[in-house]
mmCIF file of C-alpha atoms and ligand atoms in Angstrom:
data_model
loop_
_atom_site.group_PDB
_atom_site.id
_atom_site.type_symbol
_atom_site.label_atom_id
_atom_site.label_comp_id
_atom_site.label_asym_id
_atom_site.label_seq_id
_atom_site.Cartn_x
_atom_site.Cartn_y
_atom_site.Cartn_z
ATOM 1 C CA MET A 180 168.654 -12.112 64.101
ATOM 2 C CA GLU A 181 171.717 -14.047 65.071
ATOM 3 C CA ALA A 182 170.196 -16.665 64.860
ATOM 4 C CA LYS A 183 169.153 -16.318 60.729
ATOM 5 C CA LEU A 184 172.824 -14.120 60.379
ATOM 6 C CA LEU A 185 174.017 -18.032 60.874
ATOM 7 C CA SER A 186 172.326 -19.914 58.746
ATOM 8 C CA THR A 187 172.616 -17.480 55.982
ATOM 9 C CA ASP A 188 174.802 -17.150 52.972
ATOM 10 C CA PRO A 189 177.539 -14.382 52.648
ATOM 11 C CA THR A 190 176.216 -11.916 50.031
ATOM 12 C CA THR A 191 172.688 -12.023 52.505
ATOM 13 C CA LEU A 192 175.097 -12.002 55.567
ATOM 14 C CA ALA A 193 177.263 -8.796 54.341
ATOM 15 C CA VAL A 194 174.027 -6.712 53.277
ATOM 16 C CA LEU A 195 172.254 -7.412 57.139
ATOM 17 C CA THR A 196 175.393 -6.357 58.158
ATOM 18 C CA LEU A 197 175.331 -3.018 56.221
ATOM 19 C CA PHE A 198 171.662 -2.443 57.340
ATOM 20 C CA ALA A 199 172.995 -3.214 61.179
ATOM 21 C CA LEU A 200 175.746 -0.524 60.525
ATOM 22 C CA LEU A 201 173.615 2.087 59.093
ATOM 23 C CA ALA A 202 171.368 1.721 61.555
ATOM 24 C CA PHE A 203 173.673 1.846 64.644
ATOM 25 C CA THR A 204 175.424 4.888 62.862
ATOM 26 C CA SER A 205 172.741 7.456 62.507
ATOM 27 C CA GLY A 206 171.167 5.671 66.085
ATOM 28 C CA PHE A 207 174.673 6.503 67.131
ATOM 29 C CA GLN A 208 174.687 10.392 65.726
ATOM 30 C CA GLN A 209 171.428 10.619 67.405
ATOM 31 C CA LYS A 210 172.663 9.744 70.936
ATOM 32 C CA ALA A 211 175.789 11.368 70.914
ATOM 33 C CA MET A 212 173.990 14.551 69.735
ATOM 34 C CA ASP A 213 172.300 14.245 72.972
ATOM 35 C CA LYS A 214 175.264 13.930 74.711
ATOM 36 C CA LEU A 215 177.991 16.273 73.684
ATOM 37 C CA LEU A 216 179.650 17.370 76.564
ATOM 38 C CA ASN A 217 182.401 20.086 77.107
ATOM 39 C CA PHE A 218 184.988 19.433 74.340
ATOM 40 C CA ASP A 219 185.884 22.236 72.439
ATOM 41 C CA ARG A 220 185.470 22.656 68.770
ATOM 42 C CA LEU A 221 188.076 23.956 66.234
ATOM 43 C CA VAL A 222 185.515 24.289 63.726
ATOM 44 C CA LEU A 223 187.104 24.525 60.086
ATOM 45 C CA SER A 224 185.702 27.322 57.998
ATOM 46 C CA SER A 225 184.810 25.320 55.183
ATOM 47 C CA ALA A 226 184.926 21.304 54.121
ATOM 48 C CA VAL A 227 184.850 18.101 56.791
ATOM 49 C CA GLY A 228 186.646 15.465 57.732
ATOM 50 C CA PRO A 229 189.755 16.283 60.119
ATOM 51 C CA GLU A 230 190.665 12.411 59.694
ATOM 52 C CA SER A 231 194.478 12.708 61.040
ATOM 53 C CA LEU A 232 196.368 15.500 63.126
ATOM 54 C CA ALA A 233 199.853 16.088 63.546
ATOM 55 C CA PHE A 234 202.269 18.837 64.685
ATOM 56 C CA ASP A 235 205.409 20.390 63.374
ATOM 57 C CA HIS A 236 208.400 19.848 65.143
ATOM 58 C CA LEU A 237 208.299 23.610 67.027
ATOM 59 C CA GLY A 238 205.015 21.915 68.373
ATOM 60 C CA GLY A 239 202.621 23.798 66.167
ATOM 61 C CA GLY A 240 199.471 22.791 64.741
ATOM 62 C CA PRO A 241 197.472 20.421 64.582
ATOM 63 C CA TYR A 242 197.450 19.700 60.674
ATOM 64 C CA THR A 243 195.211 17.798 59.349
ATOM 65 C CA GLY A 244 193.426 16.697 55.549
ATOM 66 C CA VAL A 245 189.676 17.689 54.557
ATOM 67 C CA SER A 246 187.210 16.516 52.309
ATOM 68 C CA ASP A 247 187.993 18.640 49.970
ATOM 69 C CA GLY A 248 192.017 17.849 49.064
ATOM 70 C CA ARG A 249 193.260 20.238 51.439
ATOM 71 C CA ILE A 250 195.986 20.419 54.261
ATOM 72 C CA VAL A 251 195.155 22.989 56.628
ATOM 73 C CA LYS A 252 196.737 24.146 59.755
ATOM 74 C CA TRP A 253 195.550 25.330 63.000
ATOM 75 C CA GLN A 254 196.864 28.627 64.135
ATOM 76 C CA GLY A 255 195.422 28.969 67.173
ATOM 77 C CA GLN A 256 192.081 31.216 69.010
ATOM 78 C CA GLY A 257 191.608 33.664 66.558
ATOM 79 C CA LEU A 258 193.640 32.687 63.472
ATOM 80 C CA GLY A 259 191.803 29.807 63.126
ATOM 81 C CA TRP A 260 192.650 27.395 60.605
ATOM 82 C CA ALA A 261 194.758 28.429 57.094
ATOM 83 C CA ASP A 262 195.890 27.004 54.133
ATOM 84 C CA PHE A 263 198.681 24.725 54.372
ATOM 85 C CA ALA A 264 199.195 22.548 51.176
ATOM 86 C CA VAL A 265 197.412 20.776 48.525
ATOM 87 C CA HIS A 266 198.339 18.184 45.428
ATOM 88 C CA SER A 267 199.431 19.510 42.441
ATOM 89 C CA LYS A 268 196.193 18.227 40.983
ATOM 90 C CA TYR A 269 193.982 20.022 43.300
ATOM 91 C CA ARG A 270 191.647 22.308 41.559
ATOM 92 C CA GLU A 271 190.226 25.599 43.862
ATOM 93 C CA ARG A 272 186.752 26.297 41.532
ATOM 94 C CA VAL A 273 186.056 22.567 41.392
ATOM 95 C CA CYS A 274 187.079 21.374 44.995
ATOM 96 C CA HIS A 275 187.239 24.452 47.787
ATOM 97 C CA GLY A 276 185.188 23.657 50.240
ATOM 98 C CA SER A 277 184.259 20.330 48.992
ATOM 99 C CA ASN A 278 182.467 17.201 51.007
ATOM 100 C CA ASP A 279 181.217 15.572 47.816
ATOM 101 C CA SER A 280 183.184 12.148 48.242
ATOM 102 C CA MET A 281 182.474 11.450 44.468
ATOM 103 C CA LEU A 282 184.625 14.455 44.213
ATOM 104 C CA GLU A 283 187.336 12.883 45.652
ATOM 105 C CA SER A 284 189.374 10.979 43.316
ATOM 106 C CA ILE A 285 190.050 14.800 41.568
ATOM 107 C CA CYS A 286 190.864 16.769 44.579
ATOM 108 C CA GLY A 287 192.754 14.172 46.781
ATOM 109 C CA ARG A 288 191.597 13.095 50.653
ATOM 110 C CA PRO A 289 194.880 13.367 52.657
ATOM 111 C CA LEU A 290 194.652 11.029 55.375
ATOM 112 C CA GLY A 291 197.905 9.766 57.518
ATOM 113 C CA LEU A 292 200.035 12.440 58.413
ATOM 114 C CA GLN A 293 203.324 12.878 59.859
ATOM 115 C CA PHE A 294 206.440 15.411 60.457
ATOM 116 C CA TYR A 295 210.124 14.242 59.857
ATOM 117 C CA LYS A 296 211.201 16.207 62.891
ATOM 118 C CA ALA A 297 214.887 16.196 61.481
ATOM 119 C CA THR A 298 213.681 17.942 58.030
ATOM 120 C CA GLY A 299 210.779 19.905 59.073
ATOM 121 C CA ASP A 300 209.153 17.743 55.722
ATOM 122 C CA LEU A 301 205.357 16.766 56.244
ATOM 123 C CA TYR A 302 204.658 13.107 54.716
ATOM 124 C CA VAL A 303 201.382 12.357 53.783
ATOM 125 C CA ALA A 304 199.336 9.129 52.923
ATOM 126 C CA ASP A 305 196.818 10.287 49.958
ATOM 127 C CA ALA A 306 193.607 7.657 49.630
ATOM 128 C CA TYR A 307 193.731 8.478 46.078
ATOM 129 C CA PHE A 308 197.409 10.219 44.841
ATOM 130 C CA GLY A 309 199.661 8.092 47.226
ATOM 131 C CA LEU A 310 202.700 9.467 49.389
ATOM 132 C CA LEU A 311 203.483 12.807 48.753
ATOM 133 C CA VAL A 312 205.477 14.765 50.774
ATOM 134 C CA VAL A 313 205.214 19.047 51.766
ATOM 135 C CA ALA A 314 208.136 20.877 52.355
ATOM 136 C CA PRO A 315 208.073 22.793 55.871
ATOM 137 C CA ASN A 316 206.513 25.950 54.322
ATOM 138 C CA GLY A 317 203.862 24.207 53.216
ATOM 139 C CA GLY A 318 202.894 24.549 49.447
ATOM 140 C CA VAL A 319 202.399 21.966 46.599
ATOM 141 C CA ALA A 320 203.194 18.778 47.237
ATOM 142 C CA THR A 321 205.564 16.516 45.566
ATOM 143 C CA GLN A 322 204.225 12.767 44.848
ATOM 144 C CA LEU A 323 206.875 10.251 45.995
ATOM 145 C CA ALA A 324 204.920 7.452 45.164
ATOM 146 C CA THR A 325 202.019 5.947 43.064
ATOM 147 C CA GLY A 326 202.500 2.544 43.856
ATOM 148 C CA ALA A 327 204.606 -0.783 44.807
ATOM 149 C CA ASP A 328 205.449 -4.135 43.089
ATOM 150 C CA GLY A 329 203.758 -3.047 39.931
ATOM 151 C CA GLN A 330 200.282 -2.338 41.924
ATOM 152 C CA PRO A 331 198.938 0.863 42.169
ATOM 153 C CA PHE A 332 198.145 2.507 45.452
ATOM 154 C CA ASN A 333 194.481 2.296 45.789
ATOM 155 C CA LEU A 334 193.779 3.328 49.176
ATOM 156 C CA ALA A 335 196.864 4.918 51.038
ATOM 157 C CA ASN A 336 195.316 5.727 54.733
ATOM 158 C CA GLY A 337 197.909 5.116 57.612
ATOM 159 C CA LEU A 338 201.627 6.869 57.875
ATOM 160 C CA ASP A 339 204.648 7.250 60.711
ATOM 161 C CA VAL A 340 208.048 8.273 60.663
ATOM 162 C CA ASP A 341 211.011 6.839 61.796
ATOM 163 C CA GLN A 342 212.292 9.638 63.622
ATOM 164 C CA GLU A 343 215.331 8.081 64.139
ATOM 165 C CA THR A 344 215.805 6.360 60.478
ATOM 166 C CA GLY A 345 213.577 8.754 58.611
ATOM 167 C CA VAL A 346 212.243 6.030 56.863
ATOM 168 C CA VAL A 347 208.369 6.351 56.068
ATOM 169 C CA TYR A 348 205.789 3.602 57.076
ATOM 170 C CA PHE A 349 202.530 3.392 55.316
ATOM 171 C CA THR A 350 199.473 1.688 54.831
ATOM 172 C CA ASP A 351 197.137 0.588 51.610
ATOM 173 C CA SER A 352 194.077 -0.411 52.562
ATOM 174 C CA SER A 353 192.933 -2.362 49.047
ATOM 175 C CA THR A 354 193.289 -2.851 46.301
ATOM 176 C CA ARG A 355 189.882 -3.343 45.472
ATOM 177 C CA PHE A 356 188.115 -0.568 46.936
ATOM 178 C CA ARG A 357 187.986 3.030 47.507
ATOM 179 C CA ARG A 358 187.950 5.101 49.939
ATOM 180 C CA ARG A 359 184.597 6.173 49.720
ATOM 181 C CA ASP A 360 183.527 2.746 49.564
ATOM 182 C CA TYR A 361 185.457 1.818 52.964
ATOM 183 C CA ILE A 362 181.989 0.166 54.622
ATOM 184 C CA LEU A 363 181.655 -2.768 51.740
ATOM 185 C CA ALA A 364 185.266 -2.980 51.912
ATOM 186 C CA VAL A 365 185.265 -3.978 55.670
ATOM 187 C CA ILE A 366 181.748 -6.089 55.800
ATOM 188 C CA MET A 367 182.851 -7.947 52.660
ATOM 189 C CA GLY A 368 186.348 -9.515 54.150
ATOM 190 C CA ASP A 369 188.462 -7.531 51.295
ATOM 191 C CA ALA A 370 191.902 -8.549 52.288
ATOM 192 C CA THR A 371 194.281 -7.261 50.055
ATOM 193 C CA GLY A 372 196.128 -4.113 52.050
ATOM 194 C CA ARG A 373 199.418 -3.708 52.226
ATOM 195 C CA LEU A 374 202.405 -1.908 54.276
ATOM 196 C CA MET A 375 204.872 -0.663 53.404
ATOM 197 C CA ASN A 376 207.746 1.520 53.643
ATOM 198 C CA TYR A 377 209.261 4.642 51.671
ATOM 199 C CA ASP A 378 213.026 4.792 52.083
ATOM 200 C CA PRO A 379 213.601 8.855 51.243
ATOM 201 C CA LYS A 380 217.267 7.752 50.623
ATOM 202 C CA ALA A 381 216.977 4.972 48.513
ATOM 203 C CA LYS A 382 213.754 6.532 47.300
ATOM 204 C CA LYS A 383 212.640 3.091 47.525
ATOM 205 C CA VAL A 384 208.732 1.777 48.784
ATOM 206 C CA THR A 385 209.917 -2.551 49.852
ATOM 207 C CA VAL A 386 205.747 -4.264 50.414
ATOM 208 C CA LEU A 387 206.408 -5.497 53.992
ATOM 209 C CA ILE A 388 203.303 -7.460 53.950
ATOM 210 C CA ARG A 389 200.025 -8.286 52.084
ATOM 211 C CA GLY A 390 196.745 -9.684 52.045
ATOM 212 C CA LEU A 391 195.828 -7.620 54.859
ATOM 213 C CA ALA A 392 192.036 -6.846 56.306
ATOM 214 C CA PHE A 393 191.863 -3.210 55.568
ATOM 215 C CA PRO A 394 195.051 -2.267 57.289
ATOM 216 C CA ASN A 395 194.347 1.475 58.596
ATOM 217 C CA GLY A 396 196.482 3.117 61.125
ATOM 218 C CA LEU A 397 199.646 2.948 62.604
ATOM 219 C CA ALA A 398 202.480 4.358 65.096
ATOM 220 C CA ILE A 399 205.790 3.392 65.789
ATOM 221 C CA SER A 400 207.229 2.678 69.104
ATOM 222 C CA ASN A 401 208.796 5.078 71.108
ATOM 223 C CA ASP A 402 211.726 3.142 71.219
ATOM 224 C CA THR A 403 211.839 2.168 67.227
ATOM 225 C CA THR A 404 211.682 -1.280 67.910
ATOM 226 C CA PHE A 405 208.389 -2.299 66.092
ATOM 227 C CA LEU A 406 205.362 -0.529 64.613
ATOM 228 C CA LEU A 407 201.305 -1.551 65.084
ATOM 229 C CA ILE A 408 199.010 -1.294 62.979
ATOM 230 C CA ALA A 409 194.595 -1.051 63.182
ATOM 231 C CA GLU A 410 193.460 -3.603 61.035
ATOM 232 C CA THR A 411 189.942 -2.876 60.547
ATOM 233 C CA GLY A 412 188.599 -5.848 58.983
ATOM 234 C CA THR A 413 189.482 -7.869 62.151
ATOM 235 C CA CYS A 414 189.054 -5.254 64.847
ATOM 236 C CA ARG A 415 192.765 -6.191 66.012
ATOM 237 C CA VAL A 416 195.820 -4.239 66.490
ATOM 238 C CA LEU A 417 198.694 -6.250 64.914
ATOM 239 C CA LYS A 418 202.366 -5.532 65.818
ATOM 240 C CA TYR A 419 205.039 -5.749 63.550
ATOM 241 C CA TRP A 420 208.858 -6.113 64.539
ATOM 242 C CA LEU A 421 211.248 -3.528 63.020
ATOM 243 C CA GLN A 422 214.588 -4.789 65.036
ATOM 244 C CA GLY A 423 215.195 -7.776 66.955
ATOM 245 C CA PRO A 424 215.047 -11.259 66.331
ATOM 246 C CA ARG A 425 211.701 -11.180 65.024
ATOM 247 C CA ASN A 426 212.573 -8.335 62.772
ATOM 248 C CA GLY A 427 209.993 -8.423 59.861
ATOM 249 C CA THR A 428 207.900 -10.707 61.191
ATOM 250 C CA PHE A 429 204.040 -9.732 63.012
ATOM 251 C CA GLU A 430 201.673 -11.142 65.736
ATOM 252 C CA VAL A 431 198.213 -9.887 67.277
ATOM 253 C CA PHE A 432 199.112 -7.398 69.737
ATOM 254 C CA ALA A 433 195.245 -6.735 70.753
ATOM 255 C CA GLU A 434 192.228 -7.777 69.989
ATOM 256 C CA LEU A 435 189.242 -4.357 70.233
ATOM 257 C CA PRO A 436 185.642 -4.499 71.078
ATOM 258 C CA GLY A 437 184.797 -2.151 67.731
ATOM 259 C CA TYR A 438 186.332 -1.282 64.396
ATOM 260 C CA PRO A 439 189.620 0.468 64.450
ATOM 261 C CA ASP A 440 191.180 3.494 62.793
ATOM 262 C CA ASN A 441 194.007 5.415 63.442
ATOM 263 C CA ILE A 442 196.487 4.681 66.160
ATOM 264 C CA LYS A 443 198.818 6.739 67.814
ATOM 265 C CA ARG A 444 201.627 7.228 70.582
ATOM 266 C CA ASN A 445 201.138 9.125 73.546
ATOM 267 C CA PRO A 446 204.197 11.039 75.353
ATOM 268 C CA GLY A 447 204.204 7.752 78.139
ATOM 269 C CA GLY A 448 204.914 5.438 74.914
ATOM 270 C CA GLU A 449 201.371 3.813 75.009
ATOM 271 C CA PHE A 450 199.195 4.093 72.785
ATOM 272 C CA TRP A 451 195.239 5.808 71.815
ATOM 273 C CA VAL A 452 193.124 3.368 69.291
ATOM 274 C CA ALA A 453 190.420 5.148 67.856
ATOM 275 C CA LEU A 454 187.257 3.035 66.989
ATOM 276 C CA ASN A 455 184.714 4.099 64.348
ATOM 277 C CA GLN A 456 182.050 1.514 64.980
ATOM 278 C CA ASP A 457 181.004 -0.935 68.083
ATOM 279 C CA LYS A 458 181.888 -4.582 66.269
ATOM 280 C CA VAL A 459 179.392 -6.266 64.592
ATOM 281 C CA GLN A 460 178.245 -9.620 65.537
ATOM 282 C CA LEU A 461 179.339 -11.959 62.813
ATOM 283 C CA ASN A 462 178.785 -16.256 63.112
ATOM 284 C CA GLY A 463 177.073 -16.242 66.501
ATOM 285 C CA GLN A 464 180.036 -14.689 68.084
ATOM 286 C CA THR A 465 179.720 -12.743 71.338
ATOM 287 C CA ALA A 466 179.780 -8.979 71.260
ATOM 288 C CA SER A 467 182.353 -7.451 73.642
ATOM 289 C CA ASP A 468 181.618 -6.374 77.112
ATOM 290 C CA PHE A 469 182.462 -2.843 75.861
ATOM 291 C CA GLY A 470 179.115 -3.112 73.139
ATOM 292 C CA LYS A 471 176.302 -4.268 72.048
ATOM 293 C CA THR A 472 175.076 -4.364 68.420
ATOM 294 C CA GLY A 473 171.896 -2.847 67.097
ATOM 295 C CA GLU A 474 171.144 -0.583 70.112
ATOM 296 C CA PRO A 475 174.291 1.362 71.226
ATOM 297 C CA SER A 476 174.682 1.072 75.036
ATOM 298 C CA GLU A 477 175.491 4.170 77.263
ATOM 299 C CA HIS A 478 179.344 2.586 77.208
ATOM 300 C CA HIS A 479 180.297 3.029 74.162
ATOM 301 C CA PRO A 480 184.280 3.323 73.370
ATOM 302 C CA VAL A 481 185.450 5.882 70.824
ATOM 303 C CA ALA A 482 189.151 5.154 71.679
ATOM 304 C CA LEU A 483 191.582 2.875 73.568
ATOM 305 C CA ARG A 484 194.722 3.560 75.502
ATOM 306 C CA LEU A 485 197.005 0.203 75.583
ATOM 307 C CA SER A 486 200.164 -0.123 76.697
ATOM 308 C CA GLN A 487 203.268 -1.355 75.368
ATOM 309 C CA GLU A 488 202.342 -4.814 75.920
ATOM 310 C CA GLY A 489 198.689 -4.079 74.027
ATOM 311 C CA LYS A 490 196.517 -4.234 77.388
ATOM 312 C CA VAL A 491 193.666 -1.801 77.887
ATOM 313 C CA LEU A 492 194.422 1.365 80.251
ATOM 314 C CA GLU A 493 191.647 3.451 79.794
ATOM 315 C CA VAL A 494 188.306 3.584 77.868
ATOM 316 C CA LEU A 495 187.549 6.719 76.449
ATOM 317 C CA GLU A 496 183.659 6.319 76.164
ATOM 318 C CA ARG A 497 180.741 8.342 74.162
ATOM 319 C CA ARG A 498 182.354 12.191 75.280
ATOM 320 C CA ALA A 499 182.733 13.375 71.829
ATOM 321 C CA ALA A 500 181.819 13.521 68.520
ATOM 322 C CA THR A 501 179.887 10.767 67.210
ATOM 323 C CA SER A 502 182.948 9.031 64.833
ATOM 324 C CA VAL A 503 186.476 9.599 65.865
ATOM 325 C CA SER A 504 189.295 8.725 63.493
ATOM 326 C CA GLU A 505 191.970 9.509 66.111
ATOM 327 C CA VAL A 506 193.325 10.685 69.380
ATOM 328 C CA GLU A 507 196.439 12.275 69.888
ATOM 329 C CA GLU A 508 197.593 12.940 73.797
ATOM 330 C CA ARG A 509 199.785 15.438 73.479
ATOM 331 C CA ASN A 510 201.081 18.041 77.018
ATOM 332 C CA GLY A 511 198.255 17.078 78.954
ATOM 333 C CA THR A 512 195.313 18.370 75.540
ATOM 334 C CA MET A 513 193.601 15.578 73.969
ATOM 335 C CA TRP A 514 192.907 16.391 70.126
ATOM 336 C CA LEU A 515 189.883 14.401 68.369
ATOM 337 C CA GLY A 516 190.012 13.479 64.394
ATOM 338 C CA SER A 517 187.110 12.714 62.591
ATOM 339 C CA VAL A 518 186.079 11.815 59.188
ATOM 340 C CA ASP A 519 182.818 13.551 58.781
ATOM 341 C CA MET A 520 182.401 16.336 61.400
ATOM 342 C CA PRO A 521 183.260 19.866 60.501
ATOM 343 C CA TYR A 522 185.869 20.362 63.661
ATOM 344 C CA VAL A 523 188.794 18.867 65.541
ATOM 345 C CA GLY A 524 188.116 18.473 68.918
ATOM 346 C CA VAL A 525 189.832 19.339 72.048
ATOM 347 C CA TYR A 526 190.132 18.989 75.854
ATOM 348 C CA THR A 527 192.158 19.063 78.242
ATOM 349 C CA LEU A 528 193.564 15.661 80.744
HETATM 350 C C1 NAG B 603 178.127 19.190 52.697
HETATM 351 O O1 NAG B 603 178.010 20.605 51.777
HETATM 352 C C2 NAG B 603 176.582 20.314 51.601
HETATM 353 C C3 NAG B 603 176.093 21.695 50.587
HETATM 354 O O2 NAG B 603 177.860 22.377 49.841
HETATM 355 C C4 NAG B 603 175.976 21.223 52.811
HETATM 356 O O3 NAG B 603 174.716 21.318 53.038
HETATM 357 C C5 NAG B 603 175.982 20.022 54.026
HETATM 358 O O4 NAG B 603 175.686 20.542 55.079
HETATM 359 C C6 NAG B 603 177.432 19.583 54.532
HETATM 360 N N1 NAG B 603 177.635 18.257 55.525
HETATM 361 C C7 NAG B 603 178.798 18.882 56.627
HETATM 362 C C8 NAG B 603 178.684 17.513 56.853
HETATM 363 O O5 NAG B 603 179.352 19.464 56.528
HETATM 364 C C1 NAG B 604 215.155 -6.139 59.616
HETATM 365 O O1 NAG B 604 214.596 -5.841 58.848
HETATM 366 C C2 NAG B 604 214.740 -4.957 57.510
HETATM 367 C C3 NAG B 604 214.510 -5.842 56.155
HETATM 368 O O2 NAG B 604 213.633 -6.583 56.868
HETATM 369 C C4 NAG B 604 216.159 -4.060 57.348
HETATM 370 O O3 NAG B 604 216.143 -3.682 56.308
HETATM 371 C C5 NAG B 604 216.653 -3.981 58.390
HETATM 372 O O4 NAG B 604 217.739 -3.683 58.539
HETATM 373 C C6 NAG B 604 216.056 -4.389 59.845
HETATM 374 N N1 NAG B 604 216.733 -4.104 61.407
HETATM 375 C C7 NAG B 604 217.383 -4.074 61.841
HETATM 376 C C8 NAG B 604 217.538 -3.366 63.347
HETATM 377 O O5 NAG B 604 217.953 -5.276 62.005
HETATM 378 C C1 NAG B 605 208.934 4.416 75.612
HETATM 379 O O1 NAG B 605 207.876 4.309 76.855
HETATM 380 C C2 NAG B 605 207.834 3.051 77.749
HETATM 381 C C3 NAG B 605 207.017 2.522 78.711
HETATM 382 O O2 NAG B 605 205.885 3.666 79.049
HETATM 383 C C4 NAG B 605 209.018 3.496 78.928
HETATM 384 O O3 NAG B 605 209.203 2.439 79.726
HETATM 385 C C5 NAG B 605 210.608 3.713 78.087
HETATM 386 O O4 NAG B 605 211.245 4.594 78.874
HETATM 387 C C6 NAG B 605 209.859 5.175 76.635
HETATM 388 N N1 NAG B 605 211.362 4.769 76.331
HETATM 389 C C7 NAG B 605 212.083 5.719 75.100
HETATM 390 C C8 NAG B 605 213.249 5.110 74.559
HETATM 391 O O5 NAG B 605 210.853 6.654 75.209
HETATM 392 C C1 NAG B 606 202.513 21.973 78.036
HETATM 393 O O1 NAG B 606 201.202 22.782 78.568
HETATM 394 C C2 NAG B 606 201.610 23.775 80.030
HETATM 395 C C3 NAG B 606 200.882 24.448 80.442
HETATM 396 O O2 NAG B 606 199.568 24.477 79.854
HETATM 397 C C4 NAG B 606 202.363 25.066 79.353
HETATM 398 O O3 NAG B 606 202.981 26.022 80.281
HETATM 399 C C5 NAG B 606 203.963 24.127 78.598
HETATM 400 O O4 NAG B 606 204.506 25.135 77.772
HETATM 401 C C6 NAG B 606 203.480 23.433 77.732
HETATM 402 N N1 NAG B 606 204.875 22.488 76.883
HETATM 403 C C7 NAG B 606 204.735 22.724 75.712
HETATM 404 C C8 NAG B 606 206.266 21.489 75.469
HETATM 405 O O5 NAG B 606 203.984 22.766 74.902
#
């Protein structure tokens, strides 16, 4: 199959890759079902896909956005999940409990979330409604921005807040593909994504990088000197400088064995990068040592812990969900988000 791929045209290649990805995904799910290990599931009462997680300044949560457009809050065992916030266009009758991706453009799809601890505000990147903010007590979100430089946001995705300045950094993964078509965006090599920031004092969005190949999650370093961006389309993590002589420039931070989704800083200042899929072999490139295309190996990485220098410190293997979109480490507990599972996974270290 590799040899054939080498000599086919780009469209055929894309279609073949799509089949490889789909075959891989279904095989992977079957395997993972056999191997579910000892993690707890915080099962959502309705809807699915807790893609990103955030905790408030009191340690409450996690909060997460789900498939029907709501942001919900975990209140602990016994109390379970409670509604926290919705977009102003959210329509209860149409949206509540939906996992239909065709309804996302009506109901919204909150992805990246982060609190600004100084005010308690929750910032949200909604794939369909752009940049939102929710007051500390929840309720109806306020829309802060829907585009930048005359280009509407099309797939707002990853988000983090600089806790020193209150500036919000976020990605718009593609100007051409909607969220429900993200696999196509990746295999077609779409490179229309952007990194932006929003300054709450000036109420202004600034485009920082253009032409990225599906920029996804992002995380600011513990000393706020740089931020990392998961570039899904290239299986890389990029480092964008926020201070110092290289301020405003970026470089490659790490090459990954799979397609990265979200990236989160841990309490030690290191980073957890969640991988949605193994890297597909294209143009005869060899797969990494971590896993092989098509037939998922026993050692399938779902997340990597990276040092501040981009070195792989730990590989989290298929211990948990079929697709892990985020790994958040807090006080000895690991929280696992997923774009399609009906629960948040959790286990203690
Ligand atoms: C999505 O919703 C349908 C019907 O509402 C249900 O049958 C299906 O199991 C749900 N899918 C997931 C992944 O929960
Ligand atoms: C970094 O550069 C940005 C413009 O790209 C500027 O607004 C900011 O003040 C600079 N930060 C520092 C710490 O120099
Ligand atoms: C950030 O993390 C690094 C690496 O763990 C650590 O050495 C450093 O002290 C941390 N800095 C701050 C400001 O927390
Ligand atoms: C961290 O976990 C320990 C043990 O579970 C608990 O006693 C402590 O209160 C937790 N600390 C925070 C800040 O949550």
